[in-house]
Coordinates of C-alpha atoms and ligand atoms in Angstrom, one line a residue:
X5 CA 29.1 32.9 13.3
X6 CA 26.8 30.5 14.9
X7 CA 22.9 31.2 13.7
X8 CA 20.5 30.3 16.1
X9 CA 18.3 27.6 13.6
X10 CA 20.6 24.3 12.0
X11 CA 21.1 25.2 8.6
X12 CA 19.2 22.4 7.6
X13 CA 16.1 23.8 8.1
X14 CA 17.4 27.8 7.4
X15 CA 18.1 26.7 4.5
X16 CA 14.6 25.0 3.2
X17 CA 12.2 27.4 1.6
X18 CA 8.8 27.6 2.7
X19 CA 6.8 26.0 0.0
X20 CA 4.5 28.1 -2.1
X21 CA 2.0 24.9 -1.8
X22 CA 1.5 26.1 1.3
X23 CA 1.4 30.0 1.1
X24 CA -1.1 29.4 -1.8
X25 CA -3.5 26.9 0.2
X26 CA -3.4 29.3 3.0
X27 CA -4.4 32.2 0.5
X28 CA -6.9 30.5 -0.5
X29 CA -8.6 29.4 2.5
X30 CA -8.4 32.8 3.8
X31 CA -10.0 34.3 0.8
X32 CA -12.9 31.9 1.1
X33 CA -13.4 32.5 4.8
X34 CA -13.8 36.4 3.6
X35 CA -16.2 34.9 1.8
X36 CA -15.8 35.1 -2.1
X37 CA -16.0 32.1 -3.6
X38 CA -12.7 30.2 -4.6
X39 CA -11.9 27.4 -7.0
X40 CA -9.7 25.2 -5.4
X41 CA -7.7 23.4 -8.0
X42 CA -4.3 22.9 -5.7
X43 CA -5.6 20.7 -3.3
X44 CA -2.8 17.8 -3.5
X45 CA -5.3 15.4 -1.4
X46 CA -8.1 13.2 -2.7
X47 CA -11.5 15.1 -2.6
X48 CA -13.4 11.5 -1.4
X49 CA -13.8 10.0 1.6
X50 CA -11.9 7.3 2.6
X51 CA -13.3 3.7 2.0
X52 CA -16.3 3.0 4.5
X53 CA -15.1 -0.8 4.7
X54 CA -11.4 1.3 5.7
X55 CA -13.0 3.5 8.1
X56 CA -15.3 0.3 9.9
X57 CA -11.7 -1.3 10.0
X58 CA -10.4 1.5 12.1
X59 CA -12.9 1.7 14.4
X60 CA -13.0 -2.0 15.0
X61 CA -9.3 -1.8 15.8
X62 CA -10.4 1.4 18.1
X63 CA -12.6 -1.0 19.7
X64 CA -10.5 -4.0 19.7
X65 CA -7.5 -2.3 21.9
X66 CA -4.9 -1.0 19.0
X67 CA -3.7 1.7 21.1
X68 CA -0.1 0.5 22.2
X69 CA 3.0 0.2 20.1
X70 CA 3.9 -1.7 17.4
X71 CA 6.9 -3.0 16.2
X72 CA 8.7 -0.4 14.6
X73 CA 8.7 -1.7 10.8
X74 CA 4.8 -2.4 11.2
X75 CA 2.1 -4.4 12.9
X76 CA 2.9 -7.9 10.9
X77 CA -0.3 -8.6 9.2
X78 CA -0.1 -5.2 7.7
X79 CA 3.8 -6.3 6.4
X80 CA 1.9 -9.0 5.1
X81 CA -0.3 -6.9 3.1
X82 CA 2.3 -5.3 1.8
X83 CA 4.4 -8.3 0.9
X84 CA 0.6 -9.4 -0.9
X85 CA 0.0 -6.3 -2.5
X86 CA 3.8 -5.9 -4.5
X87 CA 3.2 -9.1 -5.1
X88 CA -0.4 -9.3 -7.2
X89 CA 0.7 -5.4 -9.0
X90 CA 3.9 -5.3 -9.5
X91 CA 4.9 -9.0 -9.5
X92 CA 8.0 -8.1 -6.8
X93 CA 8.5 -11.0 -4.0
X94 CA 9.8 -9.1 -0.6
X95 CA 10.7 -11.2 2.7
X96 CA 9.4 -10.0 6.0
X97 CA 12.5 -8.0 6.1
X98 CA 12.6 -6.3 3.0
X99 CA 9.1 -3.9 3.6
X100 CA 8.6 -2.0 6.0
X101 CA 5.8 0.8 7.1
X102 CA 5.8 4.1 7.5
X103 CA 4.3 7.5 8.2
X104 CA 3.5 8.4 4.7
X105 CA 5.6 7.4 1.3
X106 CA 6.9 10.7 2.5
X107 CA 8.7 8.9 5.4
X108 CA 9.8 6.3 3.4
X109 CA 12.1 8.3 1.3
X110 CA 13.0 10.7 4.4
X111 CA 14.3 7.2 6.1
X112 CA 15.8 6.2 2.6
X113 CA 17.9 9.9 2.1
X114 CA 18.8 9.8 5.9
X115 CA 20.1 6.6 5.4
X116 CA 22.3 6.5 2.3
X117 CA 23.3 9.9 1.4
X118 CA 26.3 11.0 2.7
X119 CA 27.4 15.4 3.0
X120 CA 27.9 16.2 -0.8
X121 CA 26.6 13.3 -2.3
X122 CA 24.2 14.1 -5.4
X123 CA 20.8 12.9 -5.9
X124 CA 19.6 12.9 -9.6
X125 CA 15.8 14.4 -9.7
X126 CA 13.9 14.7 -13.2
X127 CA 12.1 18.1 -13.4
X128 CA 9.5 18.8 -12.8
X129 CA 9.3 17.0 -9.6
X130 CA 7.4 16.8 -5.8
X131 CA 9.1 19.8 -4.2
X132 CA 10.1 17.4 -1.3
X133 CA 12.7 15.6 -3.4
X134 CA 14.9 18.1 -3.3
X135 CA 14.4 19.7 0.2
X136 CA 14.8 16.0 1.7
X137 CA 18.2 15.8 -0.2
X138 CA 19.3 19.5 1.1
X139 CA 18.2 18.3 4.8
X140 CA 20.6 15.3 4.4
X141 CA 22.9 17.9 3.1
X142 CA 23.1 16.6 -0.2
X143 CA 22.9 18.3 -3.6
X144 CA 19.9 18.3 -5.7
X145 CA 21.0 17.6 -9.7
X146 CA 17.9 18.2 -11.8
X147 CA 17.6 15.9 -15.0
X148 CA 15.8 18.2 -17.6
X149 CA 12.8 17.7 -19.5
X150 CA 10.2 19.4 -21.6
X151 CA 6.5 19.8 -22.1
X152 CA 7.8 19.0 -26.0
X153 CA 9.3 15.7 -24.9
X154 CA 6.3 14.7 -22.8
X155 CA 8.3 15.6 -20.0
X156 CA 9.8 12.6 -20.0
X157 CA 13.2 11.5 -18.7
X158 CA 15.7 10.7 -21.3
X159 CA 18.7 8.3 -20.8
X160 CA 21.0 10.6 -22.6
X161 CA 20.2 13.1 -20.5
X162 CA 20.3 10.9 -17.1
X163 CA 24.0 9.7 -18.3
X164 CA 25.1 13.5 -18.6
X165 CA 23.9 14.3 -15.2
X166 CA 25.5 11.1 -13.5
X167 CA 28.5 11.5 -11.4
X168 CA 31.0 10.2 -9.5
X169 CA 29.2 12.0 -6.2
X170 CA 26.3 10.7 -7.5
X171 CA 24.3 8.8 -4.8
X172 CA 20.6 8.9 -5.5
X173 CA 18.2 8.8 -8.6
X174 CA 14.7 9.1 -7.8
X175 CA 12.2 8.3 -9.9
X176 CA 8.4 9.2 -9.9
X177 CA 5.4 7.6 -11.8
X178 CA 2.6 8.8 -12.8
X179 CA 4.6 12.0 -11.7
X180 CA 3.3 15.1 -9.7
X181 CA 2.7 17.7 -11.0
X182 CA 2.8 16.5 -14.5
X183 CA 0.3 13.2 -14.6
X184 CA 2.8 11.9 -16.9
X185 CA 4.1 8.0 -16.8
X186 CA 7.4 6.6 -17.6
X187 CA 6.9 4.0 -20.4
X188 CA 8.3 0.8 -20.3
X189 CA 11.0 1.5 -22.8
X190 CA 12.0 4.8 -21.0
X191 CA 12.3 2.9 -18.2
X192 CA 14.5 0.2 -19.7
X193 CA 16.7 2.6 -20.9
X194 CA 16.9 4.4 -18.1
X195 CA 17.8 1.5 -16.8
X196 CA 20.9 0.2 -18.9
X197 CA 22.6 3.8 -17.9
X198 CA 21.7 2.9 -14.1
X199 CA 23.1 -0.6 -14.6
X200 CA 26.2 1.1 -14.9
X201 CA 26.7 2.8 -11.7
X202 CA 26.8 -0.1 -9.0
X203 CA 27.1 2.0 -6.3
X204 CA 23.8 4.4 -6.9
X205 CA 20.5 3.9 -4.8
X206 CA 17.6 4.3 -6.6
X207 CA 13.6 5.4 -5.3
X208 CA 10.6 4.5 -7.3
X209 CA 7.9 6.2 -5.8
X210 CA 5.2 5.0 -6.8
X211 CA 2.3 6.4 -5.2
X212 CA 0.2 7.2 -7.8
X213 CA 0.3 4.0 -9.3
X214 CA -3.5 2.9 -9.3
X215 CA -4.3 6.3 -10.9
X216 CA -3.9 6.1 -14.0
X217 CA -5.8 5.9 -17.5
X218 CA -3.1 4.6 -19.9
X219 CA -4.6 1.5 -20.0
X220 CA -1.5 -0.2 -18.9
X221 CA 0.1 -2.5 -16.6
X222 CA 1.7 -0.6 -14.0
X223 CA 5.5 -1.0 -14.4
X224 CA 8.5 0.7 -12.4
X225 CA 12.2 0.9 -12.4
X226 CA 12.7 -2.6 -11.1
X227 CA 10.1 -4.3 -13.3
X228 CA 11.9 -3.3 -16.3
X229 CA 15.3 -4.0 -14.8
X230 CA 15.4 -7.0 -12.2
X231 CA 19.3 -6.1 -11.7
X232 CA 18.5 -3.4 -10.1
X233 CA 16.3 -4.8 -7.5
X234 CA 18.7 -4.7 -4.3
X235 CA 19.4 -0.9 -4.5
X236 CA 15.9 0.5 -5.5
X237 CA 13.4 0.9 -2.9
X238 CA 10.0 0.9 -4.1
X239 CA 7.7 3.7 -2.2
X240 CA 4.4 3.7 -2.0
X241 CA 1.4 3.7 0.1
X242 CA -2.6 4.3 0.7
X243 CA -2.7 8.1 1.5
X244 CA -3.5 8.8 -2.8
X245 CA -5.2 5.7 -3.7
X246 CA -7.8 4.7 -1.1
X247 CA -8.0 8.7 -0.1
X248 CA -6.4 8.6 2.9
X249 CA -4.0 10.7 3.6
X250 CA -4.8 11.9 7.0
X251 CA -3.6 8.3 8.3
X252 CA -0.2 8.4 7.1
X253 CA 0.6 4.9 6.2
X254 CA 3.0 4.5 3.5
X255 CA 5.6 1.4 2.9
X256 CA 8.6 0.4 0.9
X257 CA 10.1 -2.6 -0.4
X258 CA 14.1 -3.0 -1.0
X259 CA 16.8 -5.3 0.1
X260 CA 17.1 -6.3 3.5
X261 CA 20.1 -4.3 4.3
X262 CA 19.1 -0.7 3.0
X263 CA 15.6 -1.9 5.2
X264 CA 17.1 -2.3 8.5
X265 CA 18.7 0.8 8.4
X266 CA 15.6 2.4 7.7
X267 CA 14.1 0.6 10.7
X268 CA 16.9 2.2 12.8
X269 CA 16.6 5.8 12.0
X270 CA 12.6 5.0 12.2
X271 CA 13.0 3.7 15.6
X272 CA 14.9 7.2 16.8
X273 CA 12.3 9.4 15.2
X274 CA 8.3 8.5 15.1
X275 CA 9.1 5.1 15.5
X276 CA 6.0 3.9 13.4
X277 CA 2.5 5.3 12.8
X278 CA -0.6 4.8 14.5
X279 CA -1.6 0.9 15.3
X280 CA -5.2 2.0 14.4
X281 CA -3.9 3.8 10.8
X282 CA -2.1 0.1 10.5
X283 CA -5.2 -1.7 10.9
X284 CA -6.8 0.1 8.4
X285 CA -4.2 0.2 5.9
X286 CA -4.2 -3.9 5.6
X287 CA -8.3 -3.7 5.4
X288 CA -7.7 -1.1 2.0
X289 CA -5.0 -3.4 0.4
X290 CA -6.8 -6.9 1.1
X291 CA -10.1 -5.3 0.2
X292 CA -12.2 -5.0 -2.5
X293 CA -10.3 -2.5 -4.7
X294 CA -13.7 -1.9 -6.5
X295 CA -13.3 2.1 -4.4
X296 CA -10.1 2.5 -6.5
X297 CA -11.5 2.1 -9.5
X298 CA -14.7 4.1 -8.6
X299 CA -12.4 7.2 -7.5
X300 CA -10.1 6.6 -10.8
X301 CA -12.9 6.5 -13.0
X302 CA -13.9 10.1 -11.4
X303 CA -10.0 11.8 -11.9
X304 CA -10.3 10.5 -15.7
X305 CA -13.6 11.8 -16.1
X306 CA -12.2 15.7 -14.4
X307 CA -9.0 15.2 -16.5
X308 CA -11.5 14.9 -19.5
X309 CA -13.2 18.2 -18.4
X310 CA -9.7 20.2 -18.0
X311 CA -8.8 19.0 -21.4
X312 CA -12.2 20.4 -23.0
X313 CA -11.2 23.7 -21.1
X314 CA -7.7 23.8 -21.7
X315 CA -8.6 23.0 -25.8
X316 CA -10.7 26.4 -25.8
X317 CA -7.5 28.3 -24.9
X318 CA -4.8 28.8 -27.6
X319 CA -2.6 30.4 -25.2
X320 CA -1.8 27.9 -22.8
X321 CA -0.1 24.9 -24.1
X322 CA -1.3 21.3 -22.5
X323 CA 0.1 17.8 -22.5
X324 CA -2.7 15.7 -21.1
X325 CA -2.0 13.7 -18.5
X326 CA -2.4 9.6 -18.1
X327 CA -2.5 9.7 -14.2
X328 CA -2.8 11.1 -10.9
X329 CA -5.0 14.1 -10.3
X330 CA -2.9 16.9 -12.2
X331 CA -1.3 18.2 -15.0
X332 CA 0.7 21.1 -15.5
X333 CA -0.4 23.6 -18.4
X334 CA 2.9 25.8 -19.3
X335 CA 1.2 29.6 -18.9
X336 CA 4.2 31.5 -20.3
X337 CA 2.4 33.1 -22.9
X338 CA -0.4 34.4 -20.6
X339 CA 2.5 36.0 -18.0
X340 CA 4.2 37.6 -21.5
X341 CA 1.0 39.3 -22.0
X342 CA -0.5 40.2 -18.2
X343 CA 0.9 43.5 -16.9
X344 CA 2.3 43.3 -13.8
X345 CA 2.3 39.7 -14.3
X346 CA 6.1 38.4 -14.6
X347 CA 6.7 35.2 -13.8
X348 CA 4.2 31.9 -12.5
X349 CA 3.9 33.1 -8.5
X350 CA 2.8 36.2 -9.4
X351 CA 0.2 34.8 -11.9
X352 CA -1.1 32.3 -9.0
X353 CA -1.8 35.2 -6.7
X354 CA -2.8 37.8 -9.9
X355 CA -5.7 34.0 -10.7
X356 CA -6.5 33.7 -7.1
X357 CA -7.0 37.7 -6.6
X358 CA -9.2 38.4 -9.7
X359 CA -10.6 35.1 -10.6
X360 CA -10.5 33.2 -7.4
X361 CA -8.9 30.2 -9.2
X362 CA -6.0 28.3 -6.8
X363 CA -3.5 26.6 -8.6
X364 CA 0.2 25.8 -7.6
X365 CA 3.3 28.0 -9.4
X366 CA 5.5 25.2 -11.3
X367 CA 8.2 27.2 -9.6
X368 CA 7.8 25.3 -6.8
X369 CA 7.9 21.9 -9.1
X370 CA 11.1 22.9 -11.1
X371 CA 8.5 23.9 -14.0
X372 CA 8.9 27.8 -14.3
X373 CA 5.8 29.4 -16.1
X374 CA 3.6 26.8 -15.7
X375 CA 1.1 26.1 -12.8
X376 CA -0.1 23.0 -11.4
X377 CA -3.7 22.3 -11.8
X378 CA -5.0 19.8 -9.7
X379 CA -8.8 17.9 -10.2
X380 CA -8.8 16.5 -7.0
X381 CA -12.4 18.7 -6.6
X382 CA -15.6 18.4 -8.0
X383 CA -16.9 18.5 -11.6
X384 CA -19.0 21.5 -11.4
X385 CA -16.0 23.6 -9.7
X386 CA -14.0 22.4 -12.6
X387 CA -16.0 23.4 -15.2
X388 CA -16.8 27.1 -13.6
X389 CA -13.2 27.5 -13.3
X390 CA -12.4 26.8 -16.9
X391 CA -15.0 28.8 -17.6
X392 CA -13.5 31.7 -16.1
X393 CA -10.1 31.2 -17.4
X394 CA -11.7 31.1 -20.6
X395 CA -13.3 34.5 -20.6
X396 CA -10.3 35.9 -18.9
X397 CA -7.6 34.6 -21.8
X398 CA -9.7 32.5 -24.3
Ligands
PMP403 N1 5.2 11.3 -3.4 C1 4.5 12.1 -4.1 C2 4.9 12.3 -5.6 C3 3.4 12.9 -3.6 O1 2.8 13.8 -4.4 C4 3.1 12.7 -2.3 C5 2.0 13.5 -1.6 N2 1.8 14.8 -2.1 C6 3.8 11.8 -1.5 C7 4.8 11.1 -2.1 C8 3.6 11.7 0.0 O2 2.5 10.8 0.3 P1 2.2 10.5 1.7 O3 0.9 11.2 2.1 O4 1.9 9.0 1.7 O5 3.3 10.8 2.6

């Protein structure tokens, strides 16, 4: 019988990021005072050389269309920037920009995956991996990992979930929710088992990429294996790294023909995002990336604080993370021993209700008894909040 939504979206699950966020908010309109450690958004302000850019392009007349890959000196920031980090040459055809990385692997999905097709996700993951596969009706396969093996992907376990339906691999570095980073050799084993599957696209989203502390050059999928340049896209964009993710710019780089298709389906849907977004986007890539650094040095400093906290409590076992703003404690043991308590949602609203601590359920990450505990807020938040935990299971 006909249903009167597409199953596309009946079938997507409202994401406990979101029920927990509102939660949250309301409780601290009520009044009590919450510790908001599942913010996924930068706590800073955007760039004031960024912002100045924007409203000089307010000023200047940036408020028509643009083409629909991206206003061209912004392509050529983008060309620039994969150029000087990740040592990747793209023509003028081979990036394009979108609303977000988000939109860059929604235009990606929509554009290679066919009904039934697979798409190979390491756990734990960004919950969107997965729901963008079921929109394109395609099958989420999870590769498994463990807080034990640093949560990192294995290339035995990647050949055992390959297939022949096998479309997609998507790969995510430093990773949310787990701040963990693929090393190089991971990568270049990963690699060899991708080598052998011609017909498989591969993602590298690499949004996180400045925020690291591994003391590193930053390498992806197609650094440590060139051959697979012409089916990876690369993903990335400002909204994590210059704190601006209310101006949804993100881009990609790939070959030219997995691009234009991309530009298609873009040009049927938003067609691009905002000329004055654009304009600031090229300023924070050309720029001074001192504000990078600045904001990087603060996440290692919080990270440094949750590890202190985290150390004082036997129960929850921690694998400190070398990047982005989270990490992803494993709680099991505290939901064995809370009554009423029986699995990670229930603990995120039981923390919220009685300590006012927010954090994510891994649930929602493909990481089941663990909760994801971001640091995107201040120092003095931090430290209350592992206080509290402390007294509550320490
Ligand atoms: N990839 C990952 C892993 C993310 O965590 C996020 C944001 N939460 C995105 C992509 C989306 O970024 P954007 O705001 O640029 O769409």
């Amino acid at each position: 019988m006909a249903t009167k939504f597409a199953r596309r979206v009946g079938d997507l699950e409202a994401s406990s990021i979101f029920r927990i966020n509102a939660k949250a908010q309301a409780l601290k309109t009520e009044g009590r005072r919450i510790f908001r450690l599942d913010a996924g958004d930068p706590d800073f302000e955007t760039p004031g050389a960024v912002k100045a850019a924007g409203q000089r392009a307010i000023e200047q007349g940036y408020s028509h269309y643009t083409p629909i890959g991206g206003l061209p000196e912004l392509k050529d920031a983008v060309i620039g920037k994969f150029e000087r980090d990740n040592g990747l040459r793209y023509r003028e055809d081979e990036v394009m920009v979108t609303c977000g990385a988000k939109q860059a692997l929604f235009n990606l999905c929509m554009s290679v995956l066919h009904p039934g097709d697979e798409v190979v996700i390491p756990q734990p993951y960004w919950g969107s991996y997965p729901a963008i596969a079921k929109i394109c009706w395609a099958t989420p396969v999870y590769l498994e990992t463990s807080i034990e093996q640093g949560f990192m992907p294995s290339p035995e376990a990647l050949a055992e979930v390959m297939s022949e339906r096998t479309r997609l691999v998507i790969l995510n570095s430093p990773s949310n929710p787990s701040g963990q980073v693929i090393s190089k050799q991971a990568l270049e084993a990963l690699g060899k088992v991708l080598e052998r599957y011609p017909d498989v696209f591969i993602a590298t989203d690499d949004i996180y990429e400045h925020l690291r502390w591994d003391g590193n050059q930053y390498y992806n999928i197609v650094n440590a294996c060139p051959a697979l340049r012409d089916r990876t896209v690369v993903i990335n964009g400002v909204s994590k790294a210059y704190a601006m993710t209310g101006w949804r710019v993100g881009f990609c780089g790939g070959a030219a023909d997995v691009v234009y298709q991309m530009n298609k389906l873009q040009g049927q849907s938003t067609a691009h995002t905002a000329a004055v977004s654009q304009v600031a986007a090229a300023a924070a890539l050309n720029g001074d990336q001192q504000c990078v650094r600045d904001m990087v040095n603060a996440y290692q400093r919080r990270h440094q604080l949750v590890q202190t906290g985290l150390a004082t409590i036997d129960a929850i076992d921690y694998l400190p993370a070398q990047g982005t703003f989270y990490c992803l404690p494993d709680f099991s043991r505290i939901i064995d021993r809370l009554e009423g308590v029986d699995d990670d949602q229930q603990l995120a609203d039981w923390l919220l209700d009685h300590l006012g601590i927010a954090m994510i359920p891994g649930s929602a990450f493909g990481a089941p008894g663990h909760l994801r505990l971001s640091y995107a807020t201040s120092d003095e938040d931090i430290e209350e909040a592992l206080e509290r935990l402390n007294r509550a299971f320490g």
